[in-house]
Coordinates of C-alpha atoms and ligand atoms in Angstrom, one line a residue:
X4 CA -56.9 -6.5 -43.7
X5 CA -58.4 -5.1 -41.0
X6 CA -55.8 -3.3 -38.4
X7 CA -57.2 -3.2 -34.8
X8 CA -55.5 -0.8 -33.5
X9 CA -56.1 2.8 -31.8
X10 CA -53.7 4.8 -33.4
X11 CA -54.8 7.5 -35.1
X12 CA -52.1 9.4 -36.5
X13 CA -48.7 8.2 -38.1
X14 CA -45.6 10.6 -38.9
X15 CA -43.2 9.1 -41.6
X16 CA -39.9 11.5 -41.4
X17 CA -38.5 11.3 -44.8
X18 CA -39.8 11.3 -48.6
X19 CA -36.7 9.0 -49.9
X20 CA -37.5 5.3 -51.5
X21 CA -37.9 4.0 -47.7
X22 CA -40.2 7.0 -46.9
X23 CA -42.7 6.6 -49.6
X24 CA -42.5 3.0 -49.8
X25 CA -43.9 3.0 -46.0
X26 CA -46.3 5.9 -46.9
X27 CA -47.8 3.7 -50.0
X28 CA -48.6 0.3 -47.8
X29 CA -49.5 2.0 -44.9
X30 CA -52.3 4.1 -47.8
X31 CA -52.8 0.7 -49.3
X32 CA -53.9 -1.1 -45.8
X33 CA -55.1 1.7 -43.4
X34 CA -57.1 3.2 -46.3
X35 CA -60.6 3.9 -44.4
X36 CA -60.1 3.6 -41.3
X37 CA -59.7 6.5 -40.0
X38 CA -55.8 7.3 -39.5
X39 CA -54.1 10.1 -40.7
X40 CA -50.5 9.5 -42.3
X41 CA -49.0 12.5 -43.2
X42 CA -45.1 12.6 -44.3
X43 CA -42.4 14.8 -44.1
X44 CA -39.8 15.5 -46.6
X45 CA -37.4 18.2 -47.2
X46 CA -35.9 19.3 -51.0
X47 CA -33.6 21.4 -49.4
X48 CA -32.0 17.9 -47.8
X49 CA -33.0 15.5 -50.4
X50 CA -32.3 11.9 -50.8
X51 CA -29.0 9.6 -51.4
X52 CA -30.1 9.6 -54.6
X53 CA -28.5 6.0 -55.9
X54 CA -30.1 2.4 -55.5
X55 CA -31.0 0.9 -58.8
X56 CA -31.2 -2.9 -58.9
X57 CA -33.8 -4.6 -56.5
X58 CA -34.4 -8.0 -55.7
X59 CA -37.9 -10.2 -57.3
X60 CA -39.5 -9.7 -53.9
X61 CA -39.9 -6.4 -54.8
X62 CA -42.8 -7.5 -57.4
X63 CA -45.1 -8.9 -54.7
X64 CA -44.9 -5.9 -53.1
X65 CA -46.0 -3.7 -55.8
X66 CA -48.7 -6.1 -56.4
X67 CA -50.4 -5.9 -53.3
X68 CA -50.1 -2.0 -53.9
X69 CA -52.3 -3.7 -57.3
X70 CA -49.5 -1.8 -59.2
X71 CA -48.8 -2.8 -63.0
X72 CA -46.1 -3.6 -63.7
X73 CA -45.6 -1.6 -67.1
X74 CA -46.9 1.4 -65.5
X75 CA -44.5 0.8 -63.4
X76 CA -41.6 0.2 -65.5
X77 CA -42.2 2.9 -67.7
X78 CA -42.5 5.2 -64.6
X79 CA -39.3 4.2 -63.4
X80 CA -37.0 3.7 -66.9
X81 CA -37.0 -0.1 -65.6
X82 CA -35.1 -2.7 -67.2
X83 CA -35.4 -6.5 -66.4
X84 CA -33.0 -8.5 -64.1
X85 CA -32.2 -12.1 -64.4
X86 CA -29.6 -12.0 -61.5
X87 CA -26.1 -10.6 -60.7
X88 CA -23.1 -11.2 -62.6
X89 CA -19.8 -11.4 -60.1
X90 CA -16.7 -10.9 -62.2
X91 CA -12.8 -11.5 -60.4
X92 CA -14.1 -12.6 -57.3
X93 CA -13.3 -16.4 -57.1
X94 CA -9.7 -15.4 -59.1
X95 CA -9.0 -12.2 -61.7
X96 CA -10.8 -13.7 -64.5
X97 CA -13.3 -15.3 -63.3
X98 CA -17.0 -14.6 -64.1
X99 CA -20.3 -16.3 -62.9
X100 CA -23.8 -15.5 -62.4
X101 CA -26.2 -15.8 -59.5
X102 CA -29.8 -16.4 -60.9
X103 CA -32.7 -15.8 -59.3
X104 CA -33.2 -19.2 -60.1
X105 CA -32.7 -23.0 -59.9
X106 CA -30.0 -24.7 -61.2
X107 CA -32.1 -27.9 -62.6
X108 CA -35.0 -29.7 -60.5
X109 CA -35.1 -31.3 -56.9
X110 CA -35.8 -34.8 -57.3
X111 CA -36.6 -37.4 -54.1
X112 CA -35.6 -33.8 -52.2
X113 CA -31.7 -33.6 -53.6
X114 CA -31.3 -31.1 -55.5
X115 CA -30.1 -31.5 -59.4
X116 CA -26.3 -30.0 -58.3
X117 CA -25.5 -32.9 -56.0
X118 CA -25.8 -35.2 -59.7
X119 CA -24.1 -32.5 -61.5
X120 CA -21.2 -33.0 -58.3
X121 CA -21.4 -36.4 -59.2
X122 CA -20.7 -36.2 -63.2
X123 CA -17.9 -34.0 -62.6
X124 CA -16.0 -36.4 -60.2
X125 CA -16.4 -38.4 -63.1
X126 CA -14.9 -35.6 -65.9
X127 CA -17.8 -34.4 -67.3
X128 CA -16.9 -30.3 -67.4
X129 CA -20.1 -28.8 -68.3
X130 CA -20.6 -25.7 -66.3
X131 CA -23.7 -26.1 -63.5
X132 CA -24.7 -22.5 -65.7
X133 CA -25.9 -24.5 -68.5
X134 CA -28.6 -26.1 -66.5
X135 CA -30.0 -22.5 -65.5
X136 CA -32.3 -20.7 -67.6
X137 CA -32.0 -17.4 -66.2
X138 CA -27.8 -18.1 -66.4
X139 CA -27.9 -18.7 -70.2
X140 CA -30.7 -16.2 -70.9
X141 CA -28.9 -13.6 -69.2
X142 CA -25.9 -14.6 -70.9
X143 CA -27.3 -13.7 -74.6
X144 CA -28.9 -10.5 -73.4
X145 CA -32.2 -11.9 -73.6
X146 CA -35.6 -12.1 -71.5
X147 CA -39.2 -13.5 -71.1
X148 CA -41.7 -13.2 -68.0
X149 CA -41.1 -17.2 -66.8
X150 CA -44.1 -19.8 -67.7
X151 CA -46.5 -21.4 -65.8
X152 CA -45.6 -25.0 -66.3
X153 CA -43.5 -26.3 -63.8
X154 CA -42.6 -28.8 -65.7
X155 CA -40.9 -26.3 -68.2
X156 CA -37.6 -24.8 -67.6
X157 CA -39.5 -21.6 -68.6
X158 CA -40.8 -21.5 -65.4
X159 CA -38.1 -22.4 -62.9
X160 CA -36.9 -18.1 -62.5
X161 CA -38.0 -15.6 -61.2
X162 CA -37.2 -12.0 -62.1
X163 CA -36.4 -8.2 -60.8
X164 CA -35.8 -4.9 -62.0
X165 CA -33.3 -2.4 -62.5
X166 CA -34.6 1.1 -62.6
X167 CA -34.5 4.8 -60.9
X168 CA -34.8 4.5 -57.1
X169 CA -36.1 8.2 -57.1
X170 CA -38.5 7.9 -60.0
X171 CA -40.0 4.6 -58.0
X172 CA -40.1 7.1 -55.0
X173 CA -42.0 10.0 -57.3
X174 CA -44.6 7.2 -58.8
X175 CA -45.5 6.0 -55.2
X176 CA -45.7 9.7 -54.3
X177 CA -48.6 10.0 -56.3
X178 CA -50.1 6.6 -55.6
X179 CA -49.8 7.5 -51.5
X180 CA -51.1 11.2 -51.8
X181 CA -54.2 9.2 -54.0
X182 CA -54.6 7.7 -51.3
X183 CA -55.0 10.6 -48.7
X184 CA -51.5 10.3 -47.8
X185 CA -50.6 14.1 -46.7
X186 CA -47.3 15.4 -47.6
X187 CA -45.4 17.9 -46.0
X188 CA -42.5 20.3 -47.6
X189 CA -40.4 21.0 -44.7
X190 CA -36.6 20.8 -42.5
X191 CA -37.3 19.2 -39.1
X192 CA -35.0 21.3 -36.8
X193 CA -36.5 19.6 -33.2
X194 CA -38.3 16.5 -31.6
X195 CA -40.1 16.5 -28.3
X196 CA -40.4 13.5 -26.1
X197 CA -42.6 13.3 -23.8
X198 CA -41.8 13.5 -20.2
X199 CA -43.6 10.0 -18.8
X200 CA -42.8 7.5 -21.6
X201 CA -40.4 9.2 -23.5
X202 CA -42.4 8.5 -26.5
X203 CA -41.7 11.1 -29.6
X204 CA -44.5 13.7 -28.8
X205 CA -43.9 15.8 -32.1
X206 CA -41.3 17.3 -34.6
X207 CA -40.8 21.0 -35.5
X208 CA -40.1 22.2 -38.6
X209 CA -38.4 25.3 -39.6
X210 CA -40.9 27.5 -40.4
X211 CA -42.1 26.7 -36.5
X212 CA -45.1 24.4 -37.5
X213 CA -45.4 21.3 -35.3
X214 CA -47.0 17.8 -36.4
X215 CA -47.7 15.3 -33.6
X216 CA -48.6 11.6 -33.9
X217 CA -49.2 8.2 -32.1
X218 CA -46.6 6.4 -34.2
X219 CA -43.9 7.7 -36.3
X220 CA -41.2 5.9 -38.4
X221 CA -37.9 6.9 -39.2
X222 CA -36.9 7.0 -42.9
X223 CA -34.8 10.2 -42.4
X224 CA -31.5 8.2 -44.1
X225 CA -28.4 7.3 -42.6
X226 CA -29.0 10.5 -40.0
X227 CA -31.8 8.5 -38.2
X228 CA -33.0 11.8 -37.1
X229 CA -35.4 10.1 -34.6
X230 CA -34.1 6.5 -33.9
X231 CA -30.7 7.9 -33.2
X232 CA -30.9 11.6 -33.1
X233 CA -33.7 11.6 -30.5
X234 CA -34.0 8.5 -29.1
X235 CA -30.3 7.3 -28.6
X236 CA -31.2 3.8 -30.4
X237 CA -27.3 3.1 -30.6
X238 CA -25.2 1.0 -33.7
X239 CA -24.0 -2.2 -34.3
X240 CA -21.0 -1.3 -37.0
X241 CA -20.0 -4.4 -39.1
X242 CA -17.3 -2.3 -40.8
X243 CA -15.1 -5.3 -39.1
X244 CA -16.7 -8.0 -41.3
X245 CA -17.7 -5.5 -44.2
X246 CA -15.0 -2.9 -44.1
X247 CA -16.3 -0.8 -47.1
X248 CA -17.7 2.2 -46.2
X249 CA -17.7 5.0 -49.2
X250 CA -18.7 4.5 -52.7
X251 CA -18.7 7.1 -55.8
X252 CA -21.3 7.2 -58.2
X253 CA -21.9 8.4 -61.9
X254 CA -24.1 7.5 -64.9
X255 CA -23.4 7.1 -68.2
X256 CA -25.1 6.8 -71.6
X257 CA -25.9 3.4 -72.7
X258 CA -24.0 1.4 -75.3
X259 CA -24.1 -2.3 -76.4
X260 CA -26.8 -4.9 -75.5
X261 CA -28.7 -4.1 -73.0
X262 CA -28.3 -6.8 -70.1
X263 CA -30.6 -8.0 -67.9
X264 CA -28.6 -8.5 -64.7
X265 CA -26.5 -6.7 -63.1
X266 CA -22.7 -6.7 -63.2
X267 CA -20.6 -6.4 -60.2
X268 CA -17.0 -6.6 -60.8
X269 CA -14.3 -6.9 -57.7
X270 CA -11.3 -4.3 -58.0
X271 CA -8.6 -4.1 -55.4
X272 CA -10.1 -2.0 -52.5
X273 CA -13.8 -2.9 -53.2
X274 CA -15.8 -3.7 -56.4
X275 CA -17.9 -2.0 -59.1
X276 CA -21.4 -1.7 -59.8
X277 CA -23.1 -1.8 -63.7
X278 CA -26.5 -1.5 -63.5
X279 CA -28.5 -0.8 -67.0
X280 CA -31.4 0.9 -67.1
X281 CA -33.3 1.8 -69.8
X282 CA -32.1 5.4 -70.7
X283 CA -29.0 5.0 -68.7
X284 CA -26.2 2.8 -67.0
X285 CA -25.7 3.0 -63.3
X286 CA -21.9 2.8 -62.5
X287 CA -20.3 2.9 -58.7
X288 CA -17.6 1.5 -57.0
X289 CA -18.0 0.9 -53.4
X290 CA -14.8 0.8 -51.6
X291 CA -12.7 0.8 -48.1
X292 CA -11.3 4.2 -47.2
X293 CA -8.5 2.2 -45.5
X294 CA -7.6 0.8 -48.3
X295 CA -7.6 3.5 -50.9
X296 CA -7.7 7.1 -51.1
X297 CA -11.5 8.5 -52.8
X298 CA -9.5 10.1 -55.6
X299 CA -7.8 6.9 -56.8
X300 CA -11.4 5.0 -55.9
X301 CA -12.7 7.5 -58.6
X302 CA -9.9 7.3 -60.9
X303 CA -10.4 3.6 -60.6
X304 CA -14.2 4.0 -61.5
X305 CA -13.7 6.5 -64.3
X306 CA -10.9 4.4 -66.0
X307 CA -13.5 1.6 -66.4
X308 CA -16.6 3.1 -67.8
X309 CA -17.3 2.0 -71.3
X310 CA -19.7 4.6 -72.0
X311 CA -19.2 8.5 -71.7
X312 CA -20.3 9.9 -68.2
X313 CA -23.7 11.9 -68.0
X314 CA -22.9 13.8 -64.6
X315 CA -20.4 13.9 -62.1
X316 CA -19.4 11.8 -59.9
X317 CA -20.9 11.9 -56.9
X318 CA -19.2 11.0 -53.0
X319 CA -21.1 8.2 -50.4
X320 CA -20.0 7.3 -47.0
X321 CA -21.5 5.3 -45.1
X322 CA -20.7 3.0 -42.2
X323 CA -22.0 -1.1 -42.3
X324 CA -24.1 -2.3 -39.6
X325 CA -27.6 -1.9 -37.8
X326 CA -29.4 -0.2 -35.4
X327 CA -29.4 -2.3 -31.8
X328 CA -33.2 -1.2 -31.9
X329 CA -35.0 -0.6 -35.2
X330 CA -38.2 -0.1 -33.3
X331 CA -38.1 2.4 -30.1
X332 CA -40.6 3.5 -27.9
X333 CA -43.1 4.8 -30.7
X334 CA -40.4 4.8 -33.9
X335 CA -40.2 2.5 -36.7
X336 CA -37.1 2.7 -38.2
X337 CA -37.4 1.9 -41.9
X338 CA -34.5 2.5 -44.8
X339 CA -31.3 4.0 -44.3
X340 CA -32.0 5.2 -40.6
X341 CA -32.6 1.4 -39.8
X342 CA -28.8 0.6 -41.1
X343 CA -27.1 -0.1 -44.0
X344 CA -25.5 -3.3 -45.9
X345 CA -23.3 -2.7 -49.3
X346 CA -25.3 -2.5 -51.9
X347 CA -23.4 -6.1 -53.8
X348 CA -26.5 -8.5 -53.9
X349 CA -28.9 -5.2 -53.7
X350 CA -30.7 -5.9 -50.3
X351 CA -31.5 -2.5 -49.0
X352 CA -34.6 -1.6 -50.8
X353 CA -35.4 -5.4 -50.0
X354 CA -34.8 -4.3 -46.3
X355 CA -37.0 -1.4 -46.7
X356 CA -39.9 -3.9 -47.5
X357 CA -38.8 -6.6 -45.1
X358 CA -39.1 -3.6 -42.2
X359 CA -42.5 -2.7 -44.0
X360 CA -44.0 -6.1 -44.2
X361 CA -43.0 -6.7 -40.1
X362 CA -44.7 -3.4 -38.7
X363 CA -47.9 -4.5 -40.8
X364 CA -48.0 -7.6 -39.4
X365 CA -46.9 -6.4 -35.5
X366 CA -48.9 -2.6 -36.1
X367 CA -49.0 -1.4 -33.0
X368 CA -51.9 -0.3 -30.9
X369 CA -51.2 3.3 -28.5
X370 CA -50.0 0.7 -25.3
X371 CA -46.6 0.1 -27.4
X372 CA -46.7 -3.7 -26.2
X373 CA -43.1 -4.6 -25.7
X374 CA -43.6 -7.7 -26.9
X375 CA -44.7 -6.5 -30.6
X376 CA -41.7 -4.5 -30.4
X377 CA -39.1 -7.0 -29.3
X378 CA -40.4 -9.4 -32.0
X379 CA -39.7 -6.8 -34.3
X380 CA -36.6 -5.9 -33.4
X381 CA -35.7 -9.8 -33.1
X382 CA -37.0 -10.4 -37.0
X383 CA -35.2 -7.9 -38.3
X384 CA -32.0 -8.3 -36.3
X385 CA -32.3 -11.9 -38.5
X386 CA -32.7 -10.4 -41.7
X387 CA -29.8 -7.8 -41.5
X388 CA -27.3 -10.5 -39.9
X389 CA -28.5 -12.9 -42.8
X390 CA -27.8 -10.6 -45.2
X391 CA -24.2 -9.9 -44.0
X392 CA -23.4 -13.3 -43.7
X393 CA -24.3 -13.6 -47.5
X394 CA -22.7 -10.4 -48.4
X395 CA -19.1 -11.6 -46.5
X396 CA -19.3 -14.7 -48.5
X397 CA -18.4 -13.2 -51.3
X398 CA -15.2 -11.7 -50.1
X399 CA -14.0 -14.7 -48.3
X400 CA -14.8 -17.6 -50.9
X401 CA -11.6 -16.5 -52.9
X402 CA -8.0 -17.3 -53.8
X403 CA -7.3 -13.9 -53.9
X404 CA -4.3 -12.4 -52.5
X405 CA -3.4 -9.4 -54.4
X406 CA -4.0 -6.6 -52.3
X407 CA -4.2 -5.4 -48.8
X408 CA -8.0 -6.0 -48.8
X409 CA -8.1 -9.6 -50.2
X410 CA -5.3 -10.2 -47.1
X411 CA -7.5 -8.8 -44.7
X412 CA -10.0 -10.8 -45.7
X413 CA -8.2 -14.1 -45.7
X414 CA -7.4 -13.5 -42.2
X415 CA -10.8 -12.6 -41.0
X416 CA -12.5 -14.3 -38.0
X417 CA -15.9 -15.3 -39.2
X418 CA -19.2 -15.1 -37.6
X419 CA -20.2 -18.2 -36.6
X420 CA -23.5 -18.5 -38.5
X421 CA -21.4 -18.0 -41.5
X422 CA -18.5 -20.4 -40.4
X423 CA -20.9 -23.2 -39.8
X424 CA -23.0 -22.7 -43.2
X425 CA -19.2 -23.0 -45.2
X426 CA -18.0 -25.7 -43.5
X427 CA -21.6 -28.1 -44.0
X428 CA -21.1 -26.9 -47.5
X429 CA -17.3 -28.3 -47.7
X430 CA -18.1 -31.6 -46.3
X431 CA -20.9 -32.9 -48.7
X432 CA -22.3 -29.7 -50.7
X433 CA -25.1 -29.2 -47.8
X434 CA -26.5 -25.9 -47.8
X435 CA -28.5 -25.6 -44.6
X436 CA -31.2 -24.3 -45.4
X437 CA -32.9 -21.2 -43.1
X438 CA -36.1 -20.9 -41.5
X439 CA -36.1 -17.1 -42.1
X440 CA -34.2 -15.4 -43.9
X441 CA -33.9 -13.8 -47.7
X442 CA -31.3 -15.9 -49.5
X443 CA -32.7 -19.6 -50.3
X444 CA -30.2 -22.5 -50.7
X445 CA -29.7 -22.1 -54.8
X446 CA -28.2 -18.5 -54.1
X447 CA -25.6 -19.7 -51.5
X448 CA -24.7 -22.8 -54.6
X449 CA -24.6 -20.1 -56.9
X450 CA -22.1 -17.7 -54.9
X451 CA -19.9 -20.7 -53.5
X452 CA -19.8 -23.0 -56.4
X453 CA -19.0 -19.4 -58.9
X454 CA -16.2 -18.7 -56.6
X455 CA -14.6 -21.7 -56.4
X456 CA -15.6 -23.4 -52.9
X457 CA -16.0 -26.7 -54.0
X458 CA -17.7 -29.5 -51.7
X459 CA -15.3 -32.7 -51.2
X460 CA -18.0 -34.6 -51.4
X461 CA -22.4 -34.8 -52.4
X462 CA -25.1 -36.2 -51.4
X463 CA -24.5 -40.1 -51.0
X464 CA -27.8 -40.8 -52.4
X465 CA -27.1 -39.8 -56.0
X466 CA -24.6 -42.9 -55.5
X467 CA -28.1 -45.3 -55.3
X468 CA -28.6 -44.0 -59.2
X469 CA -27.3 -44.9 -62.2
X470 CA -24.7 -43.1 -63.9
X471 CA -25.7 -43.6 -67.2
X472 CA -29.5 -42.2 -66.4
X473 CA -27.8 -39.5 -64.7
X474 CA -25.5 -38.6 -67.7
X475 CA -28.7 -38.6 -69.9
X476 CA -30.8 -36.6 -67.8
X477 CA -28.4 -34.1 -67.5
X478 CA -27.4 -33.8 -71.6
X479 CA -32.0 -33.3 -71.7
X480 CA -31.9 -30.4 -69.0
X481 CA -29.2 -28.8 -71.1
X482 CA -31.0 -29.4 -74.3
X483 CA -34.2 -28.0 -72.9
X484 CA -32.4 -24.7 -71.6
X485 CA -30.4 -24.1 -74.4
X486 CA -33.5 -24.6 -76.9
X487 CA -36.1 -22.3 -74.6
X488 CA -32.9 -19.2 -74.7
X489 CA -32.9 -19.8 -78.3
X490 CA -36.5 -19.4 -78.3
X491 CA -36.6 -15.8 -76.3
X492 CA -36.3 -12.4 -77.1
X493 CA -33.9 -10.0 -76.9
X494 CA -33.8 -8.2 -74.1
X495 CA -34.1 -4.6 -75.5
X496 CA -36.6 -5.6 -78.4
X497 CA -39.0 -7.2 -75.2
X498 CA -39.1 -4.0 -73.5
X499 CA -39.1 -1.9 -76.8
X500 CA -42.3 -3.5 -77.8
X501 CA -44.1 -4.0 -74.5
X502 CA -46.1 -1.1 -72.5
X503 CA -42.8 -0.9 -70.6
X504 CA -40.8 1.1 -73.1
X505 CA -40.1 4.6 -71.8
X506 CA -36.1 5.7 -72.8
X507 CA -36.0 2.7 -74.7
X508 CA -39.2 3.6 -76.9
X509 CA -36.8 7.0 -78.1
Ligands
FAD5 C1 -23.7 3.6 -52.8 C2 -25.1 3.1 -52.6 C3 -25.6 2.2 -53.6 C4 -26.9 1.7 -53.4 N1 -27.4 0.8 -54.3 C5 -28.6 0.1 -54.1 C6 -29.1 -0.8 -55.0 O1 -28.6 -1.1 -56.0 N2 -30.2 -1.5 -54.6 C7 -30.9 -1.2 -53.4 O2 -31.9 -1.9 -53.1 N3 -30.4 -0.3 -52.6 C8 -29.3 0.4 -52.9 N4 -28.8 1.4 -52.0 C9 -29.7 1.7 -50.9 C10 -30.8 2.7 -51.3 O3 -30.2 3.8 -51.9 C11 -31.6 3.1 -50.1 O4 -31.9 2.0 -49.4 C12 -32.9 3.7 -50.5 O5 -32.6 4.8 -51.4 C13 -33.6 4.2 -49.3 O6 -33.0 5.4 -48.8 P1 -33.9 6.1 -47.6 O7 -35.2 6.5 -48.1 O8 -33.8 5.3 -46.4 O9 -33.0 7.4 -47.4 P2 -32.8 8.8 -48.2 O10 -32.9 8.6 -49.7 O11 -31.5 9.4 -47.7 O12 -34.0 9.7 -47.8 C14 -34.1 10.4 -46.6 C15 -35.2 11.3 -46.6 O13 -35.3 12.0 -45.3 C16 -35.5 13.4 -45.5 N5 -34.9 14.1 -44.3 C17 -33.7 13.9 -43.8 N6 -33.5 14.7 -42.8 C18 -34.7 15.5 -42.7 C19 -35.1 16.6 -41.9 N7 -34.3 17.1 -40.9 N8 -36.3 17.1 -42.1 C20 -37.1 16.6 -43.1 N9 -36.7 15.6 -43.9 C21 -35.5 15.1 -43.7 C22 -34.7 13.7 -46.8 O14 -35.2 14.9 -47.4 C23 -35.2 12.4 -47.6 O15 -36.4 12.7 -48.2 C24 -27.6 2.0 -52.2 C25 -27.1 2.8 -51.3 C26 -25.8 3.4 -51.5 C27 -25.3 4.3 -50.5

């Protein structure tokens, strides 16, 4: 692509997963022309440090980087990820998983779930799972890359990973500095405006060297040292709809199959992350301070690890919500300084590209057309509120009652684009589908079917088929995905054999 623009120099502020995923695209595309990108980053500060399981979006952005994938994963200690599996949330007990997947085909556009409403009515009780590949792979701790031939249930998944935030950050370190990307060790203590536009002019560092640019972007974490620090870009705190707001971390070793999905399990004042890796389990529990006090949150967390802990546990706060502008005068915000959503369907480094992807498409040229920038602002003000929307979901499709958060939750006002998508879904399972945004229909089935929000009624057009051919159809989708899981690997032996292994391999 070419970028017709006249800027010449760019300032990223911040060397966390946010600061060198910016600094690798913006190598990737503005490679040879001309502009200078030179980044900031400072050890003495460092980064949050956590943010393991990603979302499969995340693949087509390290294949436009032409990034392999097992150079990757090795890089990174990745393991694969098949979806998320929510456990308590509909009711204690409870378990499901949301796939990155279908459950079954669409066929004359109604989705196979509408038939599987239908056979149900009727007492059929097989679980929607067992018409979902990635469900009932994930299930037996097993994996393959998905097939080309749509006609297979092989192919009707996609895929993620789960690996080391900071080691992703480190390999596209050295694929932005490749690619003239300069980096600079140092604290910034001060940031000039200028007097006319008040446009960031340039940043001082400690050691009293100044770097200037045409654009910079803000990927200085939750501090948004330029958005907010310098430029007064303002908040939008969520904590009302998504009241959680600290989290503790720790790894431990790895024991027992290794998974591919996630787990995240509700608890009383939050839930708890599990996120395997391939030399380590991630393990957090995101919680609301009003709720519970941080020592019984880590009490909590430490009293349900089922491996021995590898480090201590370490303390997150954070508040829920968005900037009112990600994009300011000449800033970019990108990451944490752009705003922050739990980490429970893992959407932040998703974010980080989402905020990526739009400046590429919108870069500027040195006029700062207010346009380009309200269009940003506009796209991502969608994808942050569509996130949350999903993210609420969760804690408001439930029966639960048993402590002070489930209540608060039961008595929550929702917003309306969230109120409106339940109540098409109560009436005759309709998932209304968006033009933009991250989270297609089969993820909003999987999340309100798993926690019990079941449609009174389905599409009336299943009612034109025939029961019997329904029946049948259904019993040879369940054959066919119970057959290709038998025929996959494990998991663990997958990676262990592929160019992937790295803490596996040992
Ligand atoms: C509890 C928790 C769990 C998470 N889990 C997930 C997950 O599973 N999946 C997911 O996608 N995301 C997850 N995230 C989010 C993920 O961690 C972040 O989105 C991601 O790491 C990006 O962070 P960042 O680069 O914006 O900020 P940071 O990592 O904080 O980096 C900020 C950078 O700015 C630099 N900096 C700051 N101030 C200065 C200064 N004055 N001078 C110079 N440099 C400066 C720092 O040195 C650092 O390099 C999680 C977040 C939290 C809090």
């Amino acid at each position: 692509m070419t970028v017709a623009s006249d800027i010449e120099r760019v300032c990223i502020v911040g060397g966390g997963t946010a600061g060198w995923m910016t600094a690798a695209a913006l190598a990737n595309r503005l490679h040879g022309l001309g502009v200078r990108v030179q980044l900031i980053e400072s050890d003495e500060i460092g980064t949050v440090g956590v943010g393991e399981a990603t979302l499969p979006h995340i693949r087509a952005f390290n294949a436009t980087l032409g990034i392999a994938e097992s150079d990757l994963m090795r890089a990174t200690e990745a393991t694969y990820k098949l979806g998320i599996e929510f456990c308590d949330w509909g009711r204690i007990g409870d378990r499901y998983i949301h796939p990155f997947g279908n459950y079954g085909p669409t066929d004359d556009g109604i989705p196979f779930y509408h038939q599987w409403l239908r056979l149900r009515e009727q007492g059929d009780t097989t679980r929607l799972d067992e018409y979902s590949f990635p469900v009932i792979a994930a299930e037996n701790n097993r994996f393959r890359h998905p097939g080309s031939d749509v006609r297979q249930v092989e192919s009707s998944f996609g895929y993620a990973y789960q690996f080391d935030a900071s080691l992703y950050a480190r390999f596209l370190r050295r694929y932005a500095e490749a690619r003239g990307v300069e980096r600079v060790e140092g604290k910034v203590v001060d940031v000039a405006l200028d007097g006319e536009r008040g446009h960031v002019r340039d940043v001082t560092l400690a050691d009293g060297r100044v770097l200037d640019a045409d654009l910079f972007v803000d990927c200085s974490g939750f501090r948004g040292l330029l958005i907010e620090g310098a430029l007064r870009s303002g908040y939008d705190d969520w904590s009302n709809w998504l009241p959680c707001n600290r989290a503790v971390a720790v790894p431990t070793d790895s024991r027992g199959p290794l998974g591919p999905y996630t787990r995240a399990t509700a608890r009383t004042a939050g839930w708890q992350w599990r996120i395997p890796l391939q030399h380590r389990v991630g393990n957090g529990h995101v919680y609301c301070s009003s709720f519970i006090s941080d020592d019984d949150a880590q009490a909590q967390l430490l009293a349900n690890l089922d491996a021995p802990m590898q480090a201590e546990p370490r303390r997150l706060r954070f508040t829920t919500g968005r900037r009112r502008d990600f994009w300011k005068r000449n800033v970019v915000a990108i990451g944490l300084a752009s705003g922050f959503l739990e980490p429970l369907e893992s959407t932040s480094i998703h974010l980080i590209q989402d905020g990526i992807t739009e400046l590429l498409a919108l870069f500027p040229t040195r006029a700062f057309d207010p346009a380009d920038i309200d269009e940003y602002n506009r796209r991502m003000a969608l994808h942050f509120e569509r996130v949350r929307d999903f993210l609420l979901l969760h804690y408001v499709a439930t029966e639960r009652e048993d402590s002070e958060m489930w209540r608060h939750f039961r008595a929550l006002t929702l917003p309306d684009s969230l109120q409106a998508k339940i109540d098409a879904w109560l009436t005759r399972g309709y998932v209304v589908p968006y033009q933009f945004g991250l989270f297609l229909p089969p993820s909003w089935v999987a999340v309100m079917l798993g926690q019990r929000l079941m449609p009174k009624g389905y599409d009336p057009r299943v009612l034109a088929q025939d029961d019997a051919t329904i029946a049948a159809r259904a019993a040879a989708l369940r054959g066919a995905v119970a057959q290709a899981v038998q025929a996959t690997p494990d998991h663990a032996d997958y990676i262990r054999r592929s160019p992937a292994a790295a803490g596996l391999a040992a």
